[in-house]
Coordinates of C-alpha atoms and ligand atoms in Angstrom, one line a residue:
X22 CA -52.0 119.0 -62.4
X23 CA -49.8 116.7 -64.7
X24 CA -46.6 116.2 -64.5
X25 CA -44.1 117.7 -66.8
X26 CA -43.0 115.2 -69.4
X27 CA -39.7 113.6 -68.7
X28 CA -36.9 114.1 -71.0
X29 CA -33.1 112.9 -72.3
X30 CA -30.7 115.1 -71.7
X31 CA -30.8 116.7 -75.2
X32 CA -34.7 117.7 -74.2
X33 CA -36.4 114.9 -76.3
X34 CA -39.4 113.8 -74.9
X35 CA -39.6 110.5 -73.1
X36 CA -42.0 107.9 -73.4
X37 CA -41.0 104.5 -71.2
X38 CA -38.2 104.9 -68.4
X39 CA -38.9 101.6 -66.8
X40 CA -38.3 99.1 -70.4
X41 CA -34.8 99.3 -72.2
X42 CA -35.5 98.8 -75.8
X43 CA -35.2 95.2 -77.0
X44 CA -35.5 93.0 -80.2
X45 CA -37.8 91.1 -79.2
X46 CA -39.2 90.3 -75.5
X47 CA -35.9 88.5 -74.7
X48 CA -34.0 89.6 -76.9
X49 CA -30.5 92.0 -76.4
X50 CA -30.5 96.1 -75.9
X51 CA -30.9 98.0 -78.6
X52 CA -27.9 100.8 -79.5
X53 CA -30.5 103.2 -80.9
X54 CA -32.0 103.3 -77.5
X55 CA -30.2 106.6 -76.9
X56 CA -33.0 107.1 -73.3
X57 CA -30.7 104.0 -72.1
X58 CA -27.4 105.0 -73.4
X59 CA -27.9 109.0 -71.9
X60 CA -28.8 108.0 -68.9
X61 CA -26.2 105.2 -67.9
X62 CA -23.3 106.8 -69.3
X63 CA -24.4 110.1 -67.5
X64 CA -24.4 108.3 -64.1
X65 CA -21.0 106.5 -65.4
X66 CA -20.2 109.8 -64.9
X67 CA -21.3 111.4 -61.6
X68 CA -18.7 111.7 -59.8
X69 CA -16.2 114.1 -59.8
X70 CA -12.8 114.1 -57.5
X71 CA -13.4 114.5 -54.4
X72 CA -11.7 117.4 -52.4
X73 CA -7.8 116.2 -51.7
X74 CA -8.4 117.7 -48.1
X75 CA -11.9 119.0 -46.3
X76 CA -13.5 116.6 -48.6
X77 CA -16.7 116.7 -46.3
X78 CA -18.6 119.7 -46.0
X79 CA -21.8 121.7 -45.6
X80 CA -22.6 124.9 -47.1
X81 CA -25.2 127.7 -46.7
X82 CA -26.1 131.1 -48.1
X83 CA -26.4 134.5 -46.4
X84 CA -25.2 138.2 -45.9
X85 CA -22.5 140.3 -44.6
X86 CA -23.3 143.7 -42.8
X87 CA -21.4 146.5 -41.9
X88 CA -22.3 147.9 -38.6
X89 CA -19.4 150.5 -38.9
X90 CA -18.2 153.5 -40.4
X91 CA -14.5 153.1 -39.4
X92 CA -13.6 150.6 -41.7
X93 CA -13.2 152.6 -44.9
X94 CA -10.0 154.3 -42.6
X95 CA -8.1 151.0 -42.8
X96 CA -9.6 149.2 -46.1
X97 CA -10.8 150.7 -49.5
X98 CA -12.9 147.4 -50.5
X99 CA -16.0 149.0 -51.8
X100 CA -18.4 146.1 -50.1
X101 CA -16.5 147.5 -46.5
X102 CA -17.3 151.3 -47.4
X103 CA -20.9 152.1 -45.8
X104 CA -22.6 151.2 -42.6
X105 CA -25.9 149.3 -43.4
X106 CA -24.3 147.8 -46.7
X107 CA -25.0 144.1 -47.4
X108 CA -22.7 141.6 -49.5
X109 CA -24.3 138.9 -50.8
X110 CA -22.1 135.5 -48.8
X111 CA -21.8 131.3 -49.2
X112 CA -20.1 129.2 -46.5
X113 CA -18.7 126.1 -47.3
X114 CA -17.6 124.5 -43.1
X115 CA -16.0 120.8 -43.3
X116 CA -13.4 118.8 -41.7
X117 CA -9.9 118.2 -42.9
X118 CA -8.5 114.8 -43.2
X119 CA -11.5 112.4 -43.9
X120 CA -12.9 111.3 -47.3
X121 CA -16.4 112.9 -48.3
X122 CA -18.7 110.0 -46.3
X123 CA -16.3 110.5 -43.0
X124 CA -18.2 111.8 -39.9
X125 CA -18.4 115.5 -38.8
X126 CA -17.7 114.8 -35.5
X127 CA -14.3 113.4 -35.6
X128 CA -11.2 115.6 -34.1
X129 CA -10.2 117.5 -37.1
X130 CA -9.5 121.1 -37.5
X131 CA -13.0 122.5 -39.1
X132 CA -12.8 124.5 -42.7
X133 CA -14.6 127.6 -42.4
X134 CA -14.7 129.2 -46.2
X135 CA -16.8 132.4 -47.1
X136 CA -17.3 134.3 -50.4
X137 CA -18.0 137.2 -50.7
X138 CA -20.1 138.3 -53.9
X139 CA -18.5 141.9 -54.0
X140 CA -19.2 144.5 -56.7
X141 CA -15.8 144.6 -57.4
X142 CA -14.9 140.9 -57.6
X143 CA -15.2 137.5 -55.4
X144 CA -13.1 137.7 -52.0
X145 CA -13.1 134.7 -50.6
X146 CA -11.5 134.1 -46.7
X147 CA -10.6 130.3 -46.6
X148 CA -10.2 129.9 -43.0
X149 CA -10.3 127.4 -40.2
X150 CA -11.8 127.1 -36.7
X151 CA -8.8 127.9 -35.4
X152 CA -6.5 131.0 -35.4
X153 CA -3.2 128.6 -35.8
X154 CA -1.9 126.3 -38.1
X155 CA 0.3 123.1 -37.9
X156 CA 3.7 124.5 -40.2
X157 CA 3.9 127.5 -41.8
X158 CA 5.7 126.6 -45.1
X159 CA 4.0 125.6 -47.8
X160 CA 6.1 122.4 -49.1
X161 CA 5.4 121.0 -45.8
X162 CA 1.9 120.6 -47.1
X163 CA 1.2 117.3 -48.9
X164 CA 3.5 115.3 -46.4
X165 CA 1.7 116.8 -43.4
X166 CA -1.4 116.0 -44.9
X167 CA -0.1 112.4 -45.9
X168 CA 0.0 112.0 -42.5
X169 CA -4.1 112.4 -41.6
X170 CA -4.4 110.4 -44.7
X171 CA -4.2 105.9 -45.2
X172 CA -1.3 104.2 -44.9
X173 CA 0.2 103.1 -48.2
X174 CA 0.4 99.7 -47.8
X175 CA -2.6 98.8 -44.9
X176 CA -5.0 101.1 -46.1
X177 CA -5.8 102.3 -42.5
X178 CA -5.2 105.5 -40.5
X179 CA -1.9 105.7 -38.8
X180 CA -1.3 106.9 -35.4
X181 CA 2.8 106.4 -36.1
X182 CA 2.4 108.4 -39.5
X183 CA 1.0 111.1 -37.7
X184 CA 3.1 111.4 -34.5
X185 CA 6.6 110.8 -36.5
X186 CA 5.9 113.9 -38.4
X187 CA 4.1 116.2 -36.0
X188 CA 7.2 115.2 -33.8
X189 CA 9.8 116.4 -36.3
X190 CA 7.4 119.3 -36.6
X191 CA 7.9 121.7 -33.6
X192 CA 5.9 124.6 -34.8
X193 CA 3.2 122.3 -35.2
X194 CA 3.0 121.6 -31.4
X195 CA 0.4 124.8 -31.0
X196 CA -2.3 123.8 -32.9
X197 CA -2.0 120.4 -32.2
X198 CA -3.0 121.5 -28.6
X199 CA -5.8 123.4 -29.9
X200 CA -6.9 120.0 -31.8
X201 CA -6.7 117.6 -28.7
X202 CA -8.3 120.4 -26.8
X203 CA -11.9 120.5 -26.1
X204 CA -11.7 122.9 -29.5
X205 CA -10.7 120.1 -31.8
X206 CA -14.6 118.3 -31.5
X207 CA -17.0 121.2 -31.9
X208 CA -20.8 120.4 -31.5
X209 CA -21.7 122.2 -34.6
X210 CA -20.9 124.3 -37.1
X211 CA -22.8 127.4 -35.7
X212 CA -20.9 126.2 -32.3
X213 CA -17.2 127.3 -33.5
X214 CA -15.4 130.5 -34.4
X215 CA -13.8 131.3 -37.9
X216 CA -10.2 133.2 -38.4
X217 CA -7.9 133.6 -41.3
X218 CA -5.7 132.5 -39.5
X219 CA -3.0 134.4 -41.7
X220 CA -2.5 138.1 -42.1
X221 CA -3.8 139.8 -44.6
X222 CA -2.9 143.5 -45.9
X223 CA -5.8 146.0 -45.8
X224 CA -5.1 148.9 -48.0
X225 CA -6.8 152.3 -47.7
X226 CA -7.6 154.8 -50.4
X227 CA -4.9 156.9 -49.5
X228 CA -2.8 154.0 -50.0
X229 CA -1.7 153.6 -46.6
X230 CA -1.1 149.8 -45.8
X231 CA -1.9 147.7 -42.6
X232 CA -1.7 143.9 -41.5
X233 CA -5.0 142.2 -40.3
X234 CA -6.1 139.1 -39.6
X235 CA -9.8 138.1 -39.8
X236 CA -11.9 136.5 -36.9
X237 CA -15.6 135.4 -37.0
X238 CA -17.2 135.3 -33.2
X239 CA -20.2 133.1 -33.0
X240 CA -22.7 134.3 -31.8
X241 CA -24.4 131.1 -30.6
X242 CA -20.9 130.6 -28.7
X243 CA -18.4 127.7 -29.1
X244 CA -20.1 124.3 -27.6
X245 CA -18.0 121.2 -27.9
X246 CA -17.7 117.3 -27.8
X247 CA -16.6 115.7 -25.5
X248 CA -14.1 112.7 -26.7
X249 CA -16.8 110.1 -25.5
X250 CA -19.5 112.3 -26.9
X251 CA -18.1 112.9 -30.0
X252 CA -17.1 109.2 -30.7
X253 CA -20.9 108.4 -29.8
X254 CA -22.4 111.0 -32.3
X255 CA -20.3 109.2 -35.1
X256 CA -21.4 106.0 -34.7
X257 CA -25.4 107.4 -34.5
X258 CA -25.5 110.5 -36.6
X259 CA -21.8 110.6 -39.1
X260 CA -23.7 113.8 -40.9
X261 CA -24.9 115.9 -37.3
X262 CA -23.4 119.2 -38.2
X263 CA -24.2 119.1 -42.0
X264 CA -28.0 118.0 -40.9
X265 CA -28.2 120.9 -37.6
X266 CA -26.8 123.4 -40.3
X267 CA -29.4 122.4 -42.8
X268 CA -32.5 122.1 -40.4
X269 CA -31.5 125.3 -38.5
X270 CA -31.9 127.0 -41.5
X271 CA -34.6 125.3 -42.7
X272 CA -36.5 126.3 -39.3
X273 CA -36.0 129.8 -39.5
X274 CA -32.8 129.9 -38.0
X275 CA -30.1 132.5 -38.9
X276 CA -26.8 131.5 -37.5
X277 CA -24.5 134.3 -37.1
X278 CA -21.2 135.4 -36.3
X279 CA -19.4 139.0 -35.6
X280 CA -16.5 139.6 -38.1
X281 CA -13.6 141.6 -36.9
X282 CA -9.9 142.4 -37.5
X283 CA -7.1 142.9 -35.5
X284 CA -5.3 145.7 -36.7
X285 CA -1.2 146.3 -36.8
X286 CA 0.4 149.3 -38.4
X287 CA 2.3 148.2 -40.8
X288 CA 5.4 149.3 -39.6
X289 CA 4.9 147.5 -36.3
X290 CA 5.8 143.8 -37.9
X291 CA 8.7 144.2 -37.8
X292 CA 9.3 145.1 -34.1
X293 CA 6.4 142.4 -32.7
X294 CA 7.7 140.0 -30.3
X295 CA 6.6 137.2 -32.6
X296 CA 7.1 137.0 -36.7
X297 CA 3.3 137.9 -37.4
X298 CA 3.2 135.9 -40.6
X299 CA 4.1 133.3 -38.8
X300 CA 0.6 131.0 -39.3
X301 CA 1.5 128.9 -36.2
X302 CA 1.0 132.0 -34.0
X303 CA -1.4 134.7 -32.4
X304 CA -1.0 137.9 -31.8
X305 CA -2.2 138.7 -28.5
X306 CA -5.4 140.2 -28.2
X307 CA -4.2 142.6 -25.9
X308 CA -1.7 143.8 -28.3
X309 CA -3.9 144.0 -30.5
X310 CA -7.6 143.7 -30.1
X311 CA -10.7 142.6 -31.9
X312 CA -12.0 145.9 -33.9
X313 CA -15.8 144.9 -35.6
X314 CA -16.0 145.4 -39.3
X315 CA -19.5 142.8 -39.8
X316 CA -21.2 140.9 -39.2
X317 CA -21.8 137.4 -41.0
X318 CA -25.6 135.5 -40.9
X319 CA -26.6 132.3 -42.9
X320 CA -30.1 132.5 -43.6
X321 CA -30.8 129.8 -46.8
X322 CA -30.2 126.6 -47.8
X323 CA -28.8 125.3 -50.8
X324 CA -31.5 124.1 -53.1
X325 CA -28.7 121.2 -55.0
X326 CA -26.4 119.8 -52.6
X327 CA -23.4 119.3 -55.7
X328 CA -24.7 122.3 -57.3
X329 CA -23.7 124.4 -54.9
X330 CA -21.6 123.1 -52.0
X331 CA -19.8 120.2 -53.7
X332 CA -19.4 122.6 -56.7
X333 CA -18.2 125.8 -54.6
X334 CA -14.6 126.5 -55.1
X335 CA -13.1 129.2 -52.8
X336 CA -9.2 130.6 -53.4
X337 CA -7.4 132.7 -51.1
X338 CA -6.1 134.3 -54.3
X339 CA -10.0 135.6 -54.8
X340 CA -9.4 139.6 -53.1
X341 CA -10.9 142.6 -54.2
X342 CA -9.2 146.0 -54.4
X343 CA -7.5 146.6 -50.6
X344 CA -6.9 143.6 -49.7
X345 CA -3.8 142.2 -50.4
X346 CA -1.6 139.0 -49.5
X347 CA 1.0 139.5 -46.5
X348 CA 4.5 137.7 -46.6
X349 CA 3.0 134.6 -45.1
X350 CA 4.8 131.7 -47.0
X351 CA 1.4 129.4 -46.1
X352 CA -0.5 132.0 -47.7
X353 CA 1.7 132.6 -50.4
X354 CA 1.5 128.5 -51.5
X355 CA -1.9 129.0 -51.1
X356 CA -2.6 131.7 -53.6
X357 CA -1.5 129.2 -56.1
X358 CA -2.5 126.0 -55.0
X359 CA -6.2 126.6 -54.8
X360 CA -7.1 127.3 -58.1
X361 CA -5.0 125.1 -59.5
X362 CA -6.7 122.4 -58.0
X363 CA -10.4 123.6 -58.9
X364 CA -9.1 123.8 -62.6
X365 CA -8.3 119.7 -62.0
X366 CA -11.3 119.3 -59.8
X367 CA -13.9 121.4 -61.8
X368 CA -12.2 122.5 -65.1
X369 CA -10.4 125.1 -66.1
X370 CA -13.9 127.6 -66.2
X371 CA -14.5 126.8 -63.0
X372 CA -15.9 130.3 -62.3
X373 CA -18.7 130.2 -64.4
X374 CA -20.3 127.7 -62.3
X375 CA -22.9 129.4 -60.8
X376 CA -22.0 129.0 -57.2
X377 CA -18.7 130.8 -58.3
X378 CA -19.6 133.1 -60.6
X379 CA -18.3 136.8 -59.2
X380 CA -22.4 138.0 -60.2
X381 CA -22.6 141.0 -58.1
X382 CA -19.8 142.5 -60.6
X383 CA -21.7 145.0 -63.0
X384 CA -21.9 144.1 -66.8
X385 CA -20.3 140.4 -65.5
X386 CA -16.2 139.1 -65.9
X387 CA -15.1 141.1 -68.9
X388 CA -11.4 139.4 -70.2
X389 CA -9.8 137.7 -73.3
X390 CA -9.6 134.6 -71.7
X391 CA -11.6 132.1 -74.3
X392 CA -12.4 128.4 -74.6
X393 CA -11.5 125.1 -72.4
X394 CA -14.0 122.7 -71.1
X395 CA -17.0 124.1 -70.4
X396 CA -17.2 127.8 -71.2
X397 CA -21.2 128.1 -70.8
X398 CA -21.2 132.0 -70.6
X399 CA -21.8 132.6 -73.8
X400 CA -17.3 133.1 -74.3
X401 CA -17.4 136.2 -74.8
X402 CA -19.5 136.4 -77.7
X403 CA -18.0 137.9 -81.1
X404 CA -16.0 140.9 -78.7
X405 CA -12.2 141.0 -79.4
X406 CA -10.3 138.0 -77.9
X407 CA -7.1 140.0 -77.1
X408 CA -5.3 142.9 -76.0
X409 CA -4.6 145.6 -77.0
X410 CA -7.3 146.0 -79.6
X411 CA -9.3 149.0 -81.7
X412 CA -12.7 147.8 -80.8
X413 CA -13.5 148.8 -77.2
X414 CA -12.9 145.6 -75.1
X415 CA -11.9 145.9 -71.6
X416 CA -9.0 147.7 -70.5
X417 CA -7.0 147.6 -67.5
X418 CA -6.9 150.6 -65.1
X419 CA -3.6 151.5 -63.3
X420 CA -5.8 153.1 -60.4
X421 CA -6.2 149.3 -59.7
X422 CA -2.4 149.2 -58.9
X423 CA -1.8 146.9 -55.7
X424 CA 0.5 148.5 -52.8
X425 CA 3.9 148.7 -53.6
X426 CA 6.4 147.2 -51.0
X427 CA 10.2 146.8 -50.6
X428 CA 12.1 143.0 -50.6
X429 CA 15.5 142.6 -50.1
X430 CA 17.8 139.8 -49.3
X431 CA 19.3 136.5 -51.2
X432 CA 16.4 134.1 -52.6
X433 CA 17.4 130.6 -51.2
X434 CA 15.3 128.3 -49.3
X435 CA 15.6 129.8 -45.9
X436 CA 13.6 129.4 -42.5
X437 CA 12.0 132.5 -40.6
X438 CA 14.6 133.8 -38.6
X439 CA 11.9 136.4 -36.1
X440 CA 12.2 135.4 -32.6
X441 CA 10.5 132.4 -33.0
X442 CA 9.8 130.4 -29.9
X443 CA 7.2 127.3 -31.0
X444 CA 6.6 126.4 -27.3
X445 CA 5.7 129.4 -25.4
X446 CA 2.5 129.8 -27.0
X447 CA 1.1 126.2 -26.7
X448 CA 2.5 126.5 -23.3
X449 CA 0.7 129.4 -22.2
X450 CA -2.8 127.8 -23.9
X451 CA -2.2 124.6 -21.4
X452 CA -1.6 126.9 -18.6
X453 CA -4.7 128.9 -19.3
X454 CA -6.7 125.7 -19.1
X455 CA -9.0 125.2 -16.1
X456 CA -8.1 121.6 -14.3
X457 CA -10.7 119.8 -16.1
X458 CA -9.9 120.9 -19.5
X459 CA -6.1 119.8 -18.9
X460 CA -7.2 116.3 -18.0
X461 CA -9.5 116.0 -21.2
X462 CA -6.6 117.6 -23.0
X463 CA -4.3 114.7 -21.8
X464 CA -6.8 111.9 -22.2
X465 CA -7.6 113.2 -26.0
X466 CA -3.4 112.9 -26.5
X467 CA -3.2 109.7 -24.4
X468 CA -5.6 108.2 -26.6
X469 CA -4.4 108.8 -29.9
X470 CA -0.5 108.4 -28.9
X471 CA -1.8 105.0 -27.4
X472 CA -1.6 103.8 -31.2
X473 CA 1.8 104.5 -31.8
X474 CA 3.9 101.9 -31.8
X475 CA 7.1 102.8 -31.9
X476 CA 8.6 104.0 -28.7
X477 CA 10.8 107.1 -30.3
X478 CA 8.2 108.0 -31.7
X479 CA 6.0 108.3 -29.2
X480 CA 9.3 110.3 -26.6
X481 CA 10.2 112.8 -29.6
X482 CA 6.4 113.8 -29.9
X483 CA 6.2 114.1 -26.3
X484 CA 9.4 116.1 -26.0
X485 CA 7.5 118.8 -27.8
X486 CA 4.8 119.2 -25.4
X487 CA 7.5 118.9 -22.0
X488 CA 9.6 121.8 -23.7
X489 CA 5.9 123.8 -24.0
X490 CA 5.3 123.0 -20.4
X491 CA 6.9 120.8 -17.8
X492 CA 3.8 119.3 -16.0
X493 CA 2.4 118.5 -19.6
X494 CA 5.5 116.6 -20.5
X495 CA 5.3 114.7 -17.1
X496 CA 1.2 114.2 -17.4
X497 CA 1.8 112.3 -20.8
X498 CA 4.8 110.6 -19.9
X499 CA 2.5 109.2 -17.3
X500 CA -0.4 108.6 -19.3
X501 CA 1.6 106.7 -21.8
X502 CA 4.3 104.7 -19.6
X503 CA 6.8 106.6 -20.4
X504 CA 10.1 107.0 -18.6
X505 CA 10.0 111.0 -17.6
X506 CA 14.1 111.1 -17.7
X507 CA 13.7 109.8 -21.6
X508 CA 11.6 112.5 -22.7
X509 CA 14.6 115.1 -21.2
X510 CA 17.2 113.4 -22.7
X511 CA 15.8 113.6 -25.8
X512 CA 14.4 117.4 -25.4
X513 CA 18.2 118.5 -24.5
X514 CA 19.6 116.3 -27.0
X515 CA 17.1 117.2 -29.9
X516 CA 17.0 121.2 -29.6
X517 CA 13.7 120.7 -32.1
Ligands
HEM601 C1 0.2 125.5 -48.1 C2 -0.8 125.2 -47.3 C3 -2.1 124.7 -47.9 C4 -2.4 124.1 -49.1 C5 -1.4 123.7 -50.2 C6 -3.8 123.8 -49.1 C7 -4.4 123.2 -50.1 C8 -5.8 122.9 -50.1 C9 -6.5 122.2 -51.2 C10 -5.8 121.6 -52.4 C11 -7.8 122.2 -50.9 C12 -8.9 121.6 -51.7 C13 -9.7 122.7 -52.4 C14 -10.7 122.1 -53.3 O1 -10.6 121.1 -53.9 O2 -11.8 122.8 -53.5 C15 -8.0 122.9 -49.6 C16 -9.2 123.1 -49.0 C17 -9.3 124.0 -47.9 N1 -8.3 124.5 -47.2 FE1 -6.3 124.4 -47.5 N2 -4.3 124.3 -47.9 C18 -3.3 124.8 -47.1 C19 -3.5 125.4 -45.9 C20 -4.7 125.8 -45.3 C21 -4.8 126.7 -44.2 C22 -3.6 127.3 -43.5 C23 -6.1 126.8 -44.0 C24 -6.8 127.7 -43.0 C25 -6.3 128.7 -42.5 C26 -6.8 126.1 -45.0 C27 -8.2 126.0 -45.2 C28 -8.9 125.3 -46.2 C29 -10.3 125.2 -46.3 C30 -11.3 125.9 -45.4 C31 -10.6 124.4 -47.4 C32 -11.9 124.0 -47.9 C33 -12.5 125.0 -48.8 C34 -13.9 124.6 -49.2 O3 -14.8 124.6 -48.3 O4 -14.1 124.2 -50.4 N3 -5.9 125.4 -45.8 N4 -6.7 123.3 -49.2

């Protein structure tokens, strides 16, 4: 068979692609050698920004299932409303904090981001491998991530960066023990669990609101690093989980995961013993426990690696009829900050990319929005571009109206004022830990507050773990040299 015959970019058949056009055998590059100029200044420009955060990543196709009638009772979302119905999905895992050629086993929270191509719209849940997160306003946001990232000046990461903010940062203190926990090196990405981590309203057809949060159970199970194992898989394999996801798949593999809610009447958040849009908590399982609404299975491979993955651009402000935003101020910063950056990232038609596009809806996106970079969909054609108009373009429909809800209250900048006790739960996590996990624990902390080189530093971050749990406090204190009596000073001095 021949091969097809290779072309420029504006389809013209090529007839050399190893010679640049010259006058004469030595002599200097032609400008009418357009095969040259398309093809350098096309690479010139390749590369797009990377990700400001969970920059590296690995992405795979798949399905949702419903394996139950009840949901409908709780959530209207049509792709939710009958047992046996299948959404079409694409998962995008990563880490946090490292550029896009970092390793995939460092300790690093893991993204875990899934649309869903609905028939009424994209949902997308942007979640992490872990059911916490480290502050739960959003204009903490860049400088926590500041920290993770170089130092200004030395170009390096920064254990005192780091530690100086997580130890002004008290809420934080619970996930950071699920990160120095055996959790914060999983194997793979089939290996780990998936949550919201926020809550979400679910609205029924009647109208009738409740909070959820989201949790995806693997069904392989959680396997982790080890510290040692995971420094050793960086230096020989950076790319392990993206290549295990990949081959899996490629084998025949179907990595899967059980999707369920924990439900709370709506009524109920206000009375819970913690503020329940409060992302650096739980709620407990036996308050409220996991109810199965799907289940979640990757079964293909992207074909184009920046097609699809690098391309993919998930928003927690993609949801569908019935599910709804909760009061969550993470969330809430959220909603805006993610598209925002796909409009710098990808241009301002970002949706059109193929990856993106919401294609299960019938008869496609129908809106007056027109132009910008990159509007390949044909724009809408020669159909009306506004609203109202006599010509029969799309109309709203109130029956689309989101639940109503009451605020009340003076708008200033003010802190959650629930009973909000940021050491109990990180302190009832260590205690749950068998006597080998709590030594790893400590050696993981050790280890990384080892770098810090200022010694305030290193007591106010410790002073967050002693006022979680006493023998914690001492462990590290220990670990790191630290005078015991220091670290109570400052906890009874600081109040953090
Ligand atoms: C106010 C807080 C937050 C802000 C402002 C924020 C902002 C961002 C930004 C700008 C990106 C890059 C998106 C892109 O370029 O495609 C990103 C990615 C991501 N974030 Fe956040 N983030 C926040 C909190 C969180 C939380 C709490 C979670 C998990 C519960 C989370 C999970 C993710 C995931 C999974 C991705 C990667 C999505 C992908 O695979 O493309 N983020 N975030």
């Amino acid at each position: 068979m021949s091969a097809p015959v290779l072309t420029t970019s504006s389809g013209s058949p090529i007839d050399n692609n190893l010679n640049s056009m010259t006058a004469g055998v030595n002599g200097p590059i032609l400008i009418q050698d357009f095969t040259l100029i398309d093809k350098l200044a096309h690479f010139d420009r390749e590369r797009i920004p990377e990700r400001v955060v969970h920059a590296k990543g690995a992405g795979a196709h798949g399905y949702f299932e419903v394996p139950s009638s009840d949901v409908p009772k709780w959530c209207k979302a049509k792709f939710l409303n009958k047992v046996g119905k299948r959404t079409p999905i694409f998962t995008r895992f990563s880490t946090v904090g490292g550029e896009k050629g970092s390793s995939d086993s460092e300790r690093d929270p893991r993204g875990f981001a899934v649309k869903f191509y609905t028939e009424e719209g994209n949902f997308d849940m942007v979640g992490n491998n872990t059911p916490v997160f480290f502050i739960r306003d959003p204009s903490k946001f860049p400088d926590f991530i500041h920290t993770q990232k170089r130092n200004p000046q030395t170009n390096c990461k920064d254990p005192n960066m780091f530690w100086d903010f997580l130890g002004q940062t008290p809420e934080s203190t619970h996930q950071v023990s699920i990160l120095f926990s055996d959790r914060g090196t999983p194997k793979s990405y089939r290996h780990m669990h998936g949550f919201s981590s926020h809550t979400l309203k679910f609205v029924n057809a009647q109208g009738k609101p409740y909070w959820v949060k989201l949790h995806f159970t693997s069904e392989t199970g959680i396997q982790n690093y080890t510290a040692e194992e995971a420094a050793k898989m960086s230096m020989n394999d950076p790319d392990s989980a993206t290549r295990d996801l990949f081959e899996t798949i490629a084998k025949g593999g179907e990595p899967a995961w059980k999707v369920s809610i924990q439900l709370m009447e709506f009524e109920d958040a206000l009375k819970y013993r913690f503020n329940p849009f409060d992302v650096t908590k739980i709620w407990s399982h036996k308050d409220y426990p996991l109810i199965q609404i799907g289940r979640m299975v990757l079964n293909r491979n992207p074909e184009n690696y920046f097609a699809e993955v690098e391309q993919a651009a998930f928003s927690p402000s993609h949801m569908v009829p019935g599910i709804e935003p909760s009061p969550d101020k993470m969330l809430q910063g959220r909603l805006f900050s993610y598209p925002d950056t796909h409009r710098h990232r990808l241009g301002v038609n970002y949706q059109q990319i193929p990856v993106n596009c919401p294609f299960a809806v019938k008869g496609g996106v129908k809106n007056y929005q027109r132009d910008g970079f990159m509007a390949v969909n044909g724009n809408g054609g020669k159909g009306p571009n506004y609203q109202p108009n006599s010509f029969g373009g799309p109309e709203p429909h109130p029956e689309f109206a989101q639940h109503k809800f009451d605020v009340s209250g003076f708008a200033a900048r003010q802190p959650y004022n629930h009973p909000n006790d940021d050491f109990v739960q990180p302190g009832d996590l260590y205690r749950l830990m068998s006597e080998d996990a709590k030594s790893r624990f400590v050696s993981n902390l050790v280890g990384h507050m080892s770098g810090v080189t200022i010694k305030e530093i290193q007591v106010r971050a410790v002073s967050n773990f002693y006022k979680a749990d006493k023998d914690l406090g001492a462990r590290l204190c220990k670990g790191l040299g630290i005078d015991v009596n220091d670290v109570i000073k400052f906890a009874a001095r600081s109040n953090l």
